CSV table of C-alpha atoms and ligand atoms in Angstrom, one decimal:
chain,number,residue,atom,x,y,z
A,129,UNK,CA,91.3,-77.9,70.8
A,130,UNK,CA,89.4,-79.7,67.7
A,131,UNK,CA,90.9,-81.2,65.1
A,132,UNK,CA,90.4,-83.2,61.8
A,133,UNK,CA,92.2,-86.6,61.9
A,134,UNK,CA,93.0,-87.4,57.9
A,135,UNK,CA,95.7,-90.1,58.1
A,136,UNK,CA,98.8,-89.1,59.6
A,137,UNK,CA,97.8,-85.9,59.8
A,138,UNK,CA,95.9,-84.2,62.4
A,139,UNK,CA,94.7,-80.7,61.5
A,140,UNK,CA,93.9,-77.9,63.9
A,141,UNK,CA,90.4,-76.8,63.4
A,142,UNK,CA,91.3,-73.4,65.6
A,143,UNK,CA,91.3,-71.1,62.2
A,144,UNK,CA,89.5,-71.9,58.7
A,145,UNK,CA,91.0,-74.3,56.6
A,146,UNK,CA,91.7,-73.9,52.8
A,147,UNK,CA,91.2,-76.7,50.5
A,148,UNK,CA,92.9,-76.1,47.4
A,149,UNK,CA,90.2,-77.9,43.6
A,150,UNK,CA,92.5,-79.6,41.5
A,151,UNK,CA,89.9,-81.1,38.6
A,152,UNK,CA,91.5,-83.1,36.7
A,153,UNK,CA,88.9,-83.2,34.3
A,154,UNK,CA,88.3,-81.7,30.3
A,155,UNK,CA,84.6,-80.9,31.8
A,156,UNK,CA,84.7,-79.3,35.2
A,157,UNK,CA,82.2,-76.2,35.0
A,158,UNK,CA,84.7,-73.4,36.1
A,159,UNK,CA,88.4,-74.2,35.0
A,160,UNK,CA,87.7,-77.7,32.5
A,161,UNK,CA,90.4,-78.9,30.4
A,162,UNK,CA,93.1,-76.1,32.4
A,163,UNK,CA,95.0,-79.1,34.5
A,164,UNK,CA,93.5,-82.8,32.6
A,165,UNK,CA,96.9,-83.6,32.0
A,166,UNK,CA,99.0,-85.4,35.5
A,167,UNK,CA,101.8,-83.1,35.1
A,168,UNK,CA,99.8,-79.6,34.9
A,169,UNK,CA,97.6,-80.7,37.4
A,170,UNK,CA,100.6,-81.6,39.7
A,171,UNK,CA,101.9,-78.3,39.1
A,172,UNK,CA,99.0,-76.7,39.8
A,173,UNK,CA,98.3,-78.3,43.3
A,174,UNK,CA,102.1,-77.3,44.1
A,175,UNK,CA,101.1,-73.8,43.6
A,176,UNK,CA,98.2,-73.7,45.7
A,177,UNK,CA,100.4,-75.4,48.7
A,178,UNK,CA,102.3,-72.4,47.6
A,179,UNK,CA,100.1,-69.9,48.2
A,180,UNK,CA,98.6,-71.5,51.5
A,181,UNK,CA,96.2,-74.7,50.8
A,182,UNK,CA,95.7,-76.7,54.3
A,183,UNK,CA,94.5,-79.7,52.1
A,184,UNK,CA,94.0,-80.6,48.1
A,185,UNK,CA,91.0,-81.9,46.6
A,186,UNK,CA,92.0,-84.2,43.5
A,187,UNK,CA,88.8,-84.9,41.2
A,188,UNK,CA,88.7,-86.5,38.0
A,189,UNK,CA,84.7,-86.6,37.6
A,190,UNK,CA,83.0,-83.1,37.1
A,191,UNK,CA,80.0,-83.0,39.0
A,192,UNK,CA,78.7,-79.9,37.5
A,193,UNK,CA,74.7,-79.6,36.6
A,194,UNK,CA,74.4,-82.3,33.7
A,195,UNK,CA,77.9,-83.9,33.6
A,196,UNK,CA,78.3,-86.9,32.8
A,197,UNK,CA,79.5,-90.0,34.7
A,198,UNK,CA,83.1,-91.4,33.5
A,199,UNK,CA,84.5,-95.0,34.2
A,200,UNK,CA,86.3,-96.6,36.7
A,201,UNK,CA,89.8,-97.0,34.4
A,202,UNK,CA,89.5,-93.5,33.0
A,203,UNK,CA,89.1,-91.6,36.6
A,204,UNK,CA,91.7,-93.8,37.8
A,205,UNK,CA,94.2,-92.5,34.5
A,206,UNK,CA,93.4,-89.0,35.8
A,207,UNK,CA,94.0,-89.1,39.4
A,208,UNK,CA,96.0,-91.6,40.5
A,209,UNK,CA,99.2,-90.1,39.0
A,210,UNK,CA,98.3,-86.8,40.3
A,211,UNK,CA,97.9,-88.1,44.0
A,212,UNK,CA,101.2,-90.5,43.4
A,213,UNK,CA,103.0,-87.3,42.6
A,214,UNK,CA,102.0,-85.5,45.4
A,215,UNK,CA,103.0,-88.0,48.0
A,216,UNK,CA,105.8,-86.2,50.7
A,217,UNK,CA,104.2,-83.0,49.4
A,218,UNK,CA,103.6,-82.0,53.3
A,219,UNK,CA,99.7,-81.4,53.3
A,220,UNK,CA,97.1,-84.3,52.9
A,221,UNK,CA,95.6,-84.8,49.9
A,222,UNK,CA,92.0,-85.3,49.1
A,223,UNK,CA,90.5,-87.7,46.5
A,224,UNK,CA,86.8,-86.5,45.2
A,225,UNK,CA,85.2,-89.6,44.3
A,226,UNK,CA,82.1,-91.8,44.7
A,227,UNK,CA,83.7,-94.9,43.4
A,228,UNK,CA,84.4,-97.3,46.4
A,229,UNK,CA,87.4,-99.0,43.9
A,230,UNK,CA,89.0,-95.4,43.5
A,231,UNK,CA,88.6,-95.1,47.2
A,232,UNK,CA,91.3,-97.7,48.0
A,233,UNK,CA,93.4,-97.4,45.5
A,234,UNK,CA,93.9,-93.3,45.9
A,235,UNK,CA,94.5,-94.1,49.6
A,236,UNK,CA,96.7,-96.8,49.1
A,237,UNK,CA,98.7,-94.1,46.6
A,238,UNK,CA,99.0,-91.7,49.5
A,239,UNK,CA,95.7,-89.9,50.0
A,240,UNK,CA,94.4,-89.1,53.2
A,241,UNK,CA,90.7,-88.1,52.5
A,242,UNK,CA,87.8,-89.2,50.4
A,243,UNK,CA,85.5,-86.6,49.3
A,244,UNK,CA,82.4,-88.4,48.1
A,245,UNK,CA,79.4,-86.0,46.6
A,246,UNK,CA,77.5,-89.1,47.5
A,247,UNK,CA,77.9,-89.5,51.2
A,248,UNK,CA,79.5,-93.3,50.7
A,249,UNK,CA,76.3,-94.1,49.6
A,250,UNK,CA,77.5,-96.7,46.6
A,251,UNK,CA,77.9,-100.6,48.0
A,252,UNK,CA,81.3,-101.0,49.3
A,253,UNK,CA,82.2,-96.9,49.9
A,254,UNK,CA,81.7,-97.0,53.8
A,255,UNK,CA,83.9,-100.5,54.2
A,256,UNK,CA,86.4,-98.7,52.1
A,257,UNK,CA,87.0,-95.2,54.3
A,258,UNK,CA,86.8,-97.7,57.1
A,259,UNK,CA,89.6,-100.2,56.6
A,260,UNK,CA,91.8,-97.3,56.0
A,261,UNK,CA,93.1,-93.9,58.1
A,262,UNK,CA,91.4,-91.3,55.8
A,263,UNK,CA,89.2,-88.9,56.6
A,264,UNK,CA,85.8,-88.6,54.5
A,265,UNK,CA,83.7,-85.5,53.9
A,266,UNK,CA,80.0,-86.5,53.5
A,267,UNK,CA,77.7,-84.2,51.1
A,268,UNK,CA,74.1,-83.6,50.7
A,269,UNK,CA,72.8,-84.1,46.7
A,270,UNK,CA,69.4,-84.4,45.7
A,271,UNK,CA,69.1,-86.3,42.5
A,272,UNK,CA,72.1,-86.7,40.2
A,273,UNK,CA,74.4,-84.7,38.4
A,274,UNK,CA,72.5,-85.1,34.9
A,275,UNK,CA,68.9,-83.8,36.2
A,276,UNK,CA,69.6,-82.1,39.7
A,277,UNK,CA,69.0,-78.9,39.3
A,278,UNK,CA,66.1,-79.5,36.6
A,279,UNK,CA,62.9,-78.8,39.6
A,280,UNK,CA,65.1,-79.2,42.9
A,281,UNK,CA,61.8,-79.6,45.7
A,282,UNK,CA,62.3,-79.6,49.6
A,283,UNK,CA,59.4,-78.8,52.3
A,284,UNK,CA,62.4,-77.4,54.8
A,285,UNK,CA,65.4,-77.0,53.1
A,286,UNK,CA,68.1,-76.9,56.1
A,287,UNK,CA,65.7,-79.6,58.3
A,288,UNK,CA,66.0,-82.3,55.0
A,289,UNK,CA,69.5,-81.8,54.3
A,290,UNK,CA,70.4,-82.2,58.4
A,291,UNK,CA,68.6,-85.1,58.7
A,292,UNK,CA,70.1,-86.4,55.5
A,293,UNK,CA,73.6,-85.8,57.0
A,294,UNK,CA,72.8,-87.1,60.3
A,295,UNK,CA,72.1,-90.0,59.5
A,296,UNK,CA,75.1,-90.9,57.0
A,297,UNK,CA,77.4,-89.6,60.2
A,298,UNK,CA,75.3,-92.3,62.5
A,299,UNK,CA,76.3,-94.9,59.2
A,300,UNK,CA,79.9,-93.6,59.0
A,301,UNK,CA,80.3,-94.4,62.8
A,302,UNK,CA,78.5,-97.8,62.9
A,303,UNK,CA,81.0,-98.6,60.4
A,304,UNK,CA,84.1,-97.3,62.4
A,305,UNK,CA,85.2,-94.2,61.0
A,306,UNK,CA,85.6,-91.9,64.5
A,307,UNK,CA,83.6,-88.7,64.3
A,308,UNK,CA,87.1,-86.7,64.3
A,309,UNK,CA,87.3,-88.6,61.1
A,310,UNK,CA,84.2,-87.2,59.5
A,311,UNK,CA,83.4,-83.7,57.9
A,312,UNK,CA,79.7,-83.0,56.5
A,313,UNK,CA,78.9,-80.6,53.6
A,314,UNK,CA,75.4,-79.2,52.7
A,315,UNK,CA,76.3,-79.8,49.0
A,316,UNK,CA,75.4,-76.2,47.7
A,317,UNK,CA,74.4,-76.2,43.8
A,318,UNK,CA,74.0,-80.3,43.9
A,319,UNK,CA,69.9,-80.0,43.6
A,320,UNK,CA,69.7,-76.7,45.2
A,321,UNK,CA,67.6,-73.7,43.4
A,322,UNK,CA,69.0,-70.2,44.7
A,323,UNK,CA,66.6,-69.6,47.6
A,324,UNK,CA,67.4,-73.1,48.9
A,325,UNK,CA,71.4,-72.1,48.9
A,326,UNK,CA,70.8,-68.7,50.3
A,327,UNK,CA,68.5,-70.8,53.4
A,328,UNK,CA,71.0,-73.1,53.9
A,329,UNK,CA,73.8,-70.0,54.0
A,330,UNK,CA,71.8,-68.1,56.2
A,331,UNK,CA,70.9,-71.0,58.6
A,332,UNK,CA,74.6,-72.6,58.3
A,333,UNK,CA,75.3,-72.5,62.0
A,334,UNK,CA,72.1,-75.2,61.9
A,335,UNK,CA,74.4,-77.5,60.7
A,336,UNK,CA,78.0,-77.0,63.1
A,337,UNK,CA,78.2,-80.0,65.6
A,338,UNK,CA,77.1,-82.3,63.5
A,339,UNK,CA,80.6,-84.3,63.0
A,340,UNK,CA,84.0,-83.7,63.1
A,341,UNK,CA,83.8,-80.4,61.1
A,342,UNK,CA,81.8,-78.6,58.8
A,343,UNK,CA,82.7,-77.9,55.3
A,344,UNK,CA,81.3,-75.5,52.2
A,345,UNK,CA,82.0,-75.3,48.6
A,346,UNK,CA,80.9,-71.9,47.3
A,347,UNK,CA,83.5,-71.0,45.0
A,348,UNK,CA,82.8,-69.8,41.6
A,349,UNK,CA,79.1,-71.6,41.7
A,350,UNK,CA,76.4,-70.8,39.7
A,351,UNK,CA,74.7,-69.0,42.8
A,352,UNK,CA,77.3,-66.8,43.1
A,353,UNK,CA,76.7,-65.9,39.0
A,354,UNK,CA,73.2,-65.3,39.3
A,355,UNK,CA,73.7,-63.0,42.2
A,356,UNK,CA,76.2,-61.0,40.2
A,357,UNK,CA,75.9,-61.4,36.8
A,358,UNK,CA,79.3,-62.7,36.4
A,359,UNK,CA,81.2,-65.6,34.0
A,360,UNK,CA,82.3,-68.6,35.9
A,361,UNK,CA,86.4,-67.3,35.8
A,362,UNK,CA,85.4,-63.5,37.0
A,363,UNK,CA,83.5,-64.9,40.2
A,364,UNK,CA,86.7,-64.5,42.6
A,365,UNK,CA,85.4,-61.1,44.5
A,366,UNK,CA,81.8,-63.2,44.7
A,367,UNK,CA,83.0,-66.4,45.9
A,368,UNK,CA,85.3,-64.5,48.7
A,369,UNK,CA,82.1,-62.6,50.4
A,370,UNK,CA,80.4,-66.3,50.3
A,371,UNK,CA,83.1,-68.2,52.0
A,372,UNK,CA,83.6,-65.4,54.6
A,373,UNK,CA,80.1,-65.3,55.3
A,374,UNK,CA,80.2,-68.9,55.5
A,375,UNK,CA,83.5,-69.2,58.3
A,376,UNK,CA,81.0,-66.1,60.0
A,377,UNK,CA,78.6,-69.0,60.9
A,378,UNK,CA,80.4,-71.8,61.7
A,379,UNK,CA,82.2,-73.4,58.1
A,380,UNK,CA,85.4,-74.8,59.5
A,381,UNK,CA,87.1,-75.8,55.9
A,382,UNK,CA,86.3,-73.9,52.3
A,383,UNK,CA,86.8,-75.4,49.3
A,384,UNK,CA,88.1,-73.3,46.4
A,385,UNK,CA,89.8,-72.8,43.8
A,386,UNK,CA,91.3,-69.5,44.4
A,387,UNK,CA,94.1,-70.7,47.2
A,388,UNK,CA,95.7,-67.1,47.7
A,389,UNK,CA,93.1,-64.7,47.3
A,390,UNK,CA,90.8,-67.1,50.1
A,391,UNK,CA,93.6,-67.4,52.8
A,392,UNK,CA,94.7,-63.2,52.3
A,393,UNK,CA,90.7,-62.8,52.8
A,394,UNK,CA,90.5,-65.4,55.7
A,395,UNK,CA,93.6,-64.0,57.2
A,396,UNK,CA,91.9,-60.9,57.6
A,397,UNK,CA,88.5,-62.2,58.6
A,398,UNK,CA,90.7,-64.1,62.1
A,399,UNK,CA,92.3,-61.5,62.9
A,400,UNK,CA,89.0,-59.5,63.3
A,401,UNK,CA,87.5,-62.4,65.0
A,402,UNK,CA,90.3,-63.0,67.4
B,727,HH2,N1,81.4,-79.3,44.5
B,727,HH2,C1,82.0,-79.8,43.4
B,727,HH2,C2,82.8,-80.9,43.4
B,727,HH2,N2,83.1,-81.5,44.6
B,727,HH2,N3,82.7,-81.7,46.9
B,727,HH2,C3,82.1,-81.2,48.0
B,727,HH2,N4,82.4,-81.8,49.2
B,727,HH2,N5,81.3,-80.2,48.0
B,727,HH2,C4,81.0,-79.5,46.9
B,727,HH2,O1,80.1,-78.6,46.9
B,727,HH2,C5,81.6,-80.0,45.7
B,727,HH2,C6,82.5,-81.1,45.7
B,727,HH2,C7,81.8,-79.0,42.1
B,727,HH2,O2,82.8,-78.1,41.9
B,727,HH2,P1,84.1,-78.3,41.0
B,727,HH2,O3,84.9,-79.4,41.5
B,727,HH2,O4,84.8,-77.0,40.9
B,727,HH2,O5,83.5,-78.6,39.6
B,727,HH2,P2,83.3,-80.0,38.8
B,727,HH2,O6,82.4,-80.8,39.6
B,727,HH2,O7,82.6,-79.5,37.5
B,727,HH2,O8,84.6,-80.6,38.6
């Protein structure tokens, strides 16, 4: 049976996995400035275990479409109290960073993934997911937060952003991390107009086998808005369709932001499925 090594725990990839956003942040595009305090932001990951989260993703830099980058010291004030207070909570916890620093230290306070938007491309990321137990999800970007989705360009969409994960798997490995350590993400919004996120949707299946397991991050994105018209906080029945079509072809963990409403949905979708 497959599974998803993150530290200590080993996580049964035989159904869809939930992992439950906690942003940190005052900025984040869909709920900023609802949990940049430690102790809301604590008590909102303790709900979402609640209602069924497999794994939390902590993030204390918003990578929304022209964000802007914070330092070292003030992601550090925002999430490492968060992930100290969730050690013993009983499901590994995620840290959503590109900073190699943040890396170690978040591990070292108990977390047992690192969810880098930039594929442990910064010197030093790859050495730090190595020399520890974590498990590392690896995403496709092109261009940066500030400008991304200013002209996004690809000749094949889904063939570029394969070949772009491929070979940050073949780096991961050469550095150590064992493939049941590694989960790829096609990065959907991060320099992506809408057609390109409705190929790589349609053509997700493209992209199962190529490490450990596959994530997506649909929830409440801006695709999902243009599609229906709809604010950022009334996107739930939107973002539900995407990650069930996305578990239809292949998507082993979602991440979202709407923990309960995901895993009734999901729920649902296995028992059809079998
Ligand atoms: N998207 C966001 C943040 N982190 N990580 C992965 N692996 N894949 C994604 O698509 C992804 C991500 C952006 O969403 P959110 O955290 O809700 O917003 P913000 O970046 O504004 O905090």
């Amino acid at each position: 049976m497959p599974f998803l090594q993150c530290g200590k725990f080993q996580l049964s990839l035989a159904r869809p996995l939930v992992m439950g956003v906690v942003n940190v942040t005052p900025d984040s595009f869909s709920d900023g400035g609802l949990y940049s305090d430690p102790g809301h932001a604590s008590a909102h990951a303790r709900r979402l275990i609640a209602e069924g989260a497999d794994i939390l993703d902590i993030g204390g830099e918003s990578t929304r479409p022209g964000a802007l980058p914070v330092t070292l010291d003030e992601e550090r004030r925002r999430v490492l109290p968060v992930i100290e207070a969730l050690a013993g909570c009983g499901v590994p916890v995620s840290v959503d960073t590109q900073k190699p620093e943040l890396m170690r230290e978040a591990v070292a306070a108990g977390a047992s993934m690192v969810n880098d938007v930039n594929a442990l491309a910064a010197a030093g990321a790859l050495e730090a997911v190595a020399d520890s137990a974590a498990a590392v999800c690896l995403m496709h970007k092109q261009g940066d937060p500030r400008t991304m989705q200013a002209n996004p360009r690809y000749t094949d969409v889904v063939r570029e952003v394969k070949a772009f994960l491929a070979q940050r798997v073949r780096a991961a490995e050469a550095a150590g991390i064992a493939r049941e350590r590694i989960v790829v993400d096609p990065g959907f919004g991060f320099g992506k107009s809408l057609d390109h996120n409705l190929e790589l949707l349609r053509r997700l299946g493209e992209f199962t086998g190529l490490a450990g397991a596959l994530l997506v991050a649909l929830s409440r994105k801006s695709l999902i808005g243009t599609l229906t018209g709809r604010d950022t906080g009334e996107r739930l029945a939107g973002s539900i369709a995407a990650a069930l079509a996305a578990v239809g072809r292949g998507a082993q963990i979602v991440r979202v932001h709407d923990v309960a409403a995901t895993r009734d949905a999901l729920r649902v979708w296995s028992a059809l499925a079998g």
